[in-house]
Amino acid sequence: MRESKTAGPPAESKTAGPPAELLEEIARAVEVGKADRTSPYPAELTGKDGVAELTGRALAAGVPAVAILNQGLVAGMKPVGDGFRAGTLFLPEVLMAARALAAGFEQLKPHFRSGALKHRGMVVLGTVQGDLHDIGKKIVSLFLEGNGWRVIDLGVDCGPGKFLAAIAEHRPAAVGLSTLLTTTMAGMADTCRRIKERHPEVKVIVGGAPITDEFARAIGADCYSPDPQGALDFLAGAGTTAKAQSPGRTPGPRQP
Amino acid sequence: MTSREVVTALVRDKECPERMGVHESFWPDLRPTWEREGLPTGASFLDYFDLDIHPVNEEWFSTEPLVGAKHVVAEDDTTYVEENGWGSRMRFWKNKAGTPEHVSFGLGSEDAWRRMREPLLGFDERRLGDLARLRTEYERLTQGSRFRVFEVLQLVEIMRKAMGDVVMLEAMCLAPAWITDFCTVLTDNIITHLDRALSLIGRPDGIWFYEDLAFSRQPFFSPEMYRGLIMPHHARFVRFCHDLGLPVFMHTCGNVEPLFPDLLSIGIDCLQPLEVKAGMDVGRLARSATRRIAYIGGMDVRAFETNDPARLEAEVLPKLAAIRRARVPYICQSDHSIPGTVRLSTYRHARGLFRQQGRYEEAN
């Protein structure tokens, strides 16, 4: 099992103490990808409680749902994002963390439904027209959801009209455009231009193997990042949460 | 020296003969444009550009449990959806090349695998497809002077077609015994059928092993996971090829550099295509290599796409000079394939640079 970046041993059942310790256990369980007691991953924690049980126990102990979300689940994803950015964590570990996170979100569903918990905002994602690749977009989606964003995934081969319709319907804080192909970069530029013409308040984030910061600047995108954490940092720093839908905002900081 | 002799020296013997090789992949949709720009109608790219390697496409034999089950289930003006012998559905462009969209997968669980593994055990001649056509193709290739390679799809590529990225990567954590069994069965299947095919058709000059192990930033999985789950099977396949005297070319997209020491250790003879946008660099790889291997590719296709001769030369000439100085066994190619945005005149210019500047003796 990989080492947790947070202090202390990995999640151990029936040792949860005060709320702060329980929240740390939830965070560690997310980080190492321990979804629930039945999960065989990580092998070293077979039979131990995972995020599902720990979250349930925290709720039963009266820990506020918002604290579980932010100090447990989201906090647990942070080292995963950092490790992925640094190249020390890989997709299988990210997927395990995402599964563990989903197990926690499942426990929190009633609190989202009641309005006690809110998503940070909404992001529309899609691969641009002419391109059928989607793994990069899926990875970004995992990290966005893991950080409390609601994601509307439009899929692949999305023309500008599909993005504009989704923006009109969902009023997202940001739109993420993905492409793997050099041949569809022109289509990305056109989509970005049309979004900015109609919805200047919506942040446009671009990514994909051939994309560069220079290209992102040239097409008027608000953010380019070579990794999901950069998009998260941009969203956190760009005032997109809650206030994002006020029109006429100036572009936020661009990732290096 | 003939093409076959040049590529044999570079890839099998890791030597630097009189010149570097030249190879390329072209997107099918560029042909109409290039024919308008002067490419003779119907001309073979291999002949027109005098390329050195003649591949026999990986579809020459099937590694799917249901042989001959592939069929189109839906289509529109620009795409069609095909169901393969794993029961997976993928959307392809009708008039251009590109990685297909994964629509759905037939192999979603270990239980499904238990049902599908049975037809993959043992030899089934139907998997070899049209043997008469293959023999004719082989004889034609043998009469020519190009280096002949048979392409073979490998394990991660097959898993992605069968179960998709997410199920594959999750199973590597949650059900590693399933992945190990899958890789064992498929490696047995590939070796059994390749062995029989070579005895029925004849031996090529090398095997071209298709296995995307990475995306733009890093490998799909850690080196430790590669070593535990996939590498032993790759090593077995490479040993099989080497026992027949066949060098192994490995195609893997993305940034595969973290796995490079392991690929060297299993005996890969040649790495391709070295995508620049993923950070691959032939010079850096050659300097870090613990033994000599050959390389194909690494010329940034984005420079080709500018259709600006000066920018193309700025990409190609310094790299060829460095490779020549370091005497790296090298075959010139873009860092993946030539798309329809590249003009015929641009590729002709690149081809000219490869032939004029891709020579080793100038370093002597």
XYZ file of N, CA and C in Angstrom, chain A residues 39-41 83-93 95-96 99 129-135 138-139 156-157 180-185 208-212 226-228, chain B residues 27 78-79 91-93 96 98-102 160 165-166 169-175 215-225 258 277-278 301-302 305 339-341:
252
model
N -14.155 -3.930 0.061
C -13.221 -3.689 -1.049
C -11.897 -4.421 -0.815
N -11.415 -5.153 -1.828
C -10.138 -5.857 -1.669
C -8.927 -4.946 -1.825
N -9.153 -3.683 -2.093
C -8.037 -2.736 -2.297
C -8.080 -1.675 -1.228
N -0.175 14.172 -6.101
C 0.656 13.040 -6.520
C 0.538 12.764 -8.008
N -0.673 12.921 -8.530
C -0.881 12.711 -9.967
C -0.138 13.786 -10.755
N -0.209 15.016 -10.252
C 0.497 16.125 -10.931
C 2.007 15.878 -10.903
N 2.488 15.376 -9.777
C 3.935 15.161 -9.627
C 4.417 13.902 -10.347
N 3.480 13.087 -10.820
C 3.882 11.861 -11.516
C 4.207 10.719 -10.580
N 3.845 10.858 -9.294
C 4.100 9.769 -8.347
C 2.880 8.872 -8.178
N 1.707 9.352 -8.575
C 0.503 8.517 -8.571
C 0.016 8.355 -10.007
N -0.617 7.216 -10.262
C -1.030 6.876 -11.616
C -2.548 6.651 -11.647
N -3.062 6.441 -12.850
C -4.514 6.372 -13.002
C -5.199 5.312 -12.132
N -4.665 4.098 -11.988
C -5.382 3.132 -11.143
C -5.570 3.638 -9.705
N -4.553 4.268 -9.155
C -4.665 4.797 -7.788
C -5.670 5.957 -7.738
N -8.247 6.255 -9.725
C -9.585 5.644 -9.832
C -10.020 5.037 -8.503
N -9.085 4.436 -7.774
C -9.434 3.866 -6.470
C -9.846 4.976 -5.487
N -13.286 6.044 -6.390
C -14.304 5.090 -5.905
C -14.565 5.300 -4.411
N -15.355 18.954 -31.527
C -15.815 18.311 -32.761
C -14.650 17.728 -33.574
N -14.870 16.521 -34.061
C -13.858 15.874 -34.883
C -12.927 14.969 -34.097
N -13.116 14.900 -32.792
C -12.209 14.119 -31.952
C -13.023 13.170 -31.070
N -12.662 11.886 -31.099
C -13.418 10.884 -30.338
C -12.684 10.438 -29.075
N -11.595 11.094 -28.727
C -10.837 10.684 -27.538
C -11.520 11.202 -26.274
N -11.472 10.422 -25.218
C -12.129 10.929 -24.002
C -11.436 10.591 -22.698
N -10.274 9.936 -22.743
C -9.694 9.545 -21.457
C -9.229 10.765 -20.666
N -12.156 12.278 -19.026
C -12.631 11.459 -17.902
C -11.798 11.716 -16.647
N -10.496 11.856 -16.836
C -9.611 12.077 -15.687
C -9.940 13.418 -15.030
N -17.986 13.088 -26.547
C -16.950 13.396 -27.541
C -17.591 13.996 -28.793
N -16.722 14.505 -29.698
C -17.170 15.039 -30.989
C -18.269 16.089 -30.801
N -7.270 15.712 -28.339
C -5.977 15.026 -28.417
C -5.300 15.318 -29.746
N -6.100 15.697 -30.730
C -5.582 15.784 -32.091
C -5.153 17.200 -32.439
N -4.067 17.301 -33.167
C -3.667 18.626 -33.643
C -4.662 19.142 -34.670
N -5.298 18.226 -35.396
C -6.192 18.627 -36.477
C -7.485 19.253 -35.974
N -7.820 19.061 -34.715
C -9.068 19.632 -34.203
C -8.818 20.859 -33.326
N -7.591 21.329 -33.297
C -7.301 22.530 -32.503
C -8.031 23.757 -33.076
N -5.428 19.013 -23.253
C -5.201 17.961 -24.236
C -3.752 17.991 -24.684
N -3.306 16.868 -25.190
C -1.874 16.709 -25.479
C -1.275 17.808 -26.359
N -1.946 18.250 -27.444
C -1.256 19.230 -28.305
C -1.412 20.669 -27.837
N -2.183 20.907 -26.786
C -2.502 22.280 -26.374
C -1.353 22.856 -25.552
N -1.106 24.135 -25.774
C -0.076 24.845 -25.016
C -0.695 26.113 -24.434
N -1.835 21.493 -18.004
C -1.482 20.162 -18.497
C -1.984 19.042 -17.596
N -2.572 19.413 -16.445
C -3.052 18.368 -15.541
C -4.329 18.836 -14.850
N -5.090 17.896 -14.264
C -6.372 18.267 -13.648
C -6.218 19.230 -12.471
N -2.425 9.272 -42.596
C -3.871 9.171 -42.400
C -4.526 8.965 -43.768
N -21.165 10.454 -40.936
C -19.719 10.559 -40.778
C -19.086 9.409 -39.983
N -19.879 8.675 -39.229
C -19.303 7.615 -38.392
C -20.113 6.320 -38.492
N -17.094 3.480 -32.047
C -17.487 4.358 -33.150
C -16.228 4.786 -33.913
N -16.264 4.600 -35.224
C -15.145 4.969 -36.098
C -15.598 6.045 -37.081
N -14.643 6.867 -37.507
C -14.920 7.793 -38.602
C -15.039 6.989 -39.893
N -11.998 9.033 -42.321
C -10.684 9.431 -41.834
C -10.235 8.488 -40.728
N -8.250 7.578 -37.033
C -8.272 8.131 -35.684
C -8.646 7.071 -34.681
N -8.306 7.324 -33.424
C -8.662 6.388 -32.365
C -10.182 6.363 -32.227
N -10.796 5.175 -32.150
C -12.257 5.128 -32.064
C -12.786 5.567 -30.697
N -14.030 5.993 -30.695
C -14.716 6.266 -29.429
C -15.211 4.938 -28.856
N -14.948 4.729 -27.579
C -15.448 3.522 -26.916
C -16.899 3.762 -26.509
N -8.077 -2.933 -23.544
C -8.829 -1.683 -23.720
C -9.977 -1.884 -24.701
N -10.899 1.387 -20.653
C -9.849 1.896 -19.765
C -10.217 1.751 -18.290
N -11.447 2.140 -17.953
C -11.793 2.239 -16.532
C -11.833 0.851 -15.892
N -8.205 -0.516 -15.659
C -7.347 0.111 -14.639
C -7.859 -0.190 -13.229
N -9.180 -0.265 -13.064
C -9.712 -0.630 -11.745
C -9.399 -2.084 -11.414
N -9.514 -2.946 -12.432
C -9.242 -4.370 -12.181
C -7.779 -4.599 -11.808
N -6.899 -3.755 -12.297
C -5.484 -3.896 -11.923
C -5.311 -3.749 -10.413
N -6.199 -2.978 -9.779
C -6.158 -2.840 -8.311
C -7.054 -3.861 -7.624
N -8.282 -3.998 -8.140
C -9.300 -4.770 -7.411
C -9.239 -6.265 -7.725
N -8.777 -6.612 -8.918
C -8.784 -8.028 -9.320
C -7.525 -8.360 -10.107
N -0.315 7.843 -21.734
C -0.977 8.992 -22.337
C 0.016 10.154 -22.282
N -0.465 11.356 -22.527
C 0.485 12.439 -22.785
C 1.399 12.736 -21.600
N 0.935 12.519 -20.379
C 1.741 12.914 -19.219
C 2.592 11.790 -18.659
N 2.067 10.585 -18.660
C 2.766 9.494 -17.973
C 2.162 8.158 -18.396
N 2.768 7.041 -17.985
C 2.150 5.749 -18.277
C 0.771 5.634 -17.626
N -0.062 4.754 -18.165
C -1.392 4.542 -17.586
C -1.281 4.017 -16.153
N -0.199 3.273 -15.884
C -0.036 2.674 -14.559
C 1.423 2.815 -14.141
N 1.676 2.552 -12.886
C 3.029 2.766 -12.364
C 3.992 1.699 -12.900
N 5.275 1.991 -12.885
C 6.253 0.957 -13.261
C 6.099 -0.309 -12.404
N 5.777 -0.136 -11.109
C 5.614 -1.310 -10.238
C 4.442 -2.168 -10.727
N 3.360 -1.519 -11.084
C 2.187 -2.269 -11.561
C 2.503 -2.927 -12.909
N 8.981 6.647 -18.076
C 9.158 5.954 -16.781
C 9.252 4.429 -16.916
N 4.985 15.822 -28.193
C 4.014 16.543 -27.353
C 3.775 15.838 -26.026
N 4.210 14.594 -25.922
C 4.144 13.895 -24.640
C 5.482 13.982 -23.894
N 5.239 16.349 -35.269
C 4.333 16.520 -36.418
C 3.748 17.931 -36.467
N 3.772 18.625 -35.340
C 3.251 20.002 -35.351
C 4.104 20.900 -36.244
N 2.877 20.310 -39.683
C 1.556 20.917 -39.909
C 1.619 22.424 -40.167
N -1.101 13.709 -40.656
C -2.528 13.984 -40.849
C -2.796 14.801 -42.121
N -4.073 14.982 -42.419
C -4.481 15.657 -43.645
C -4.143 17.132 -43.699
N -3.702 17.694 -42.597
C -3.329 19.113 -42.580
C -1.929 19.345 -43.150
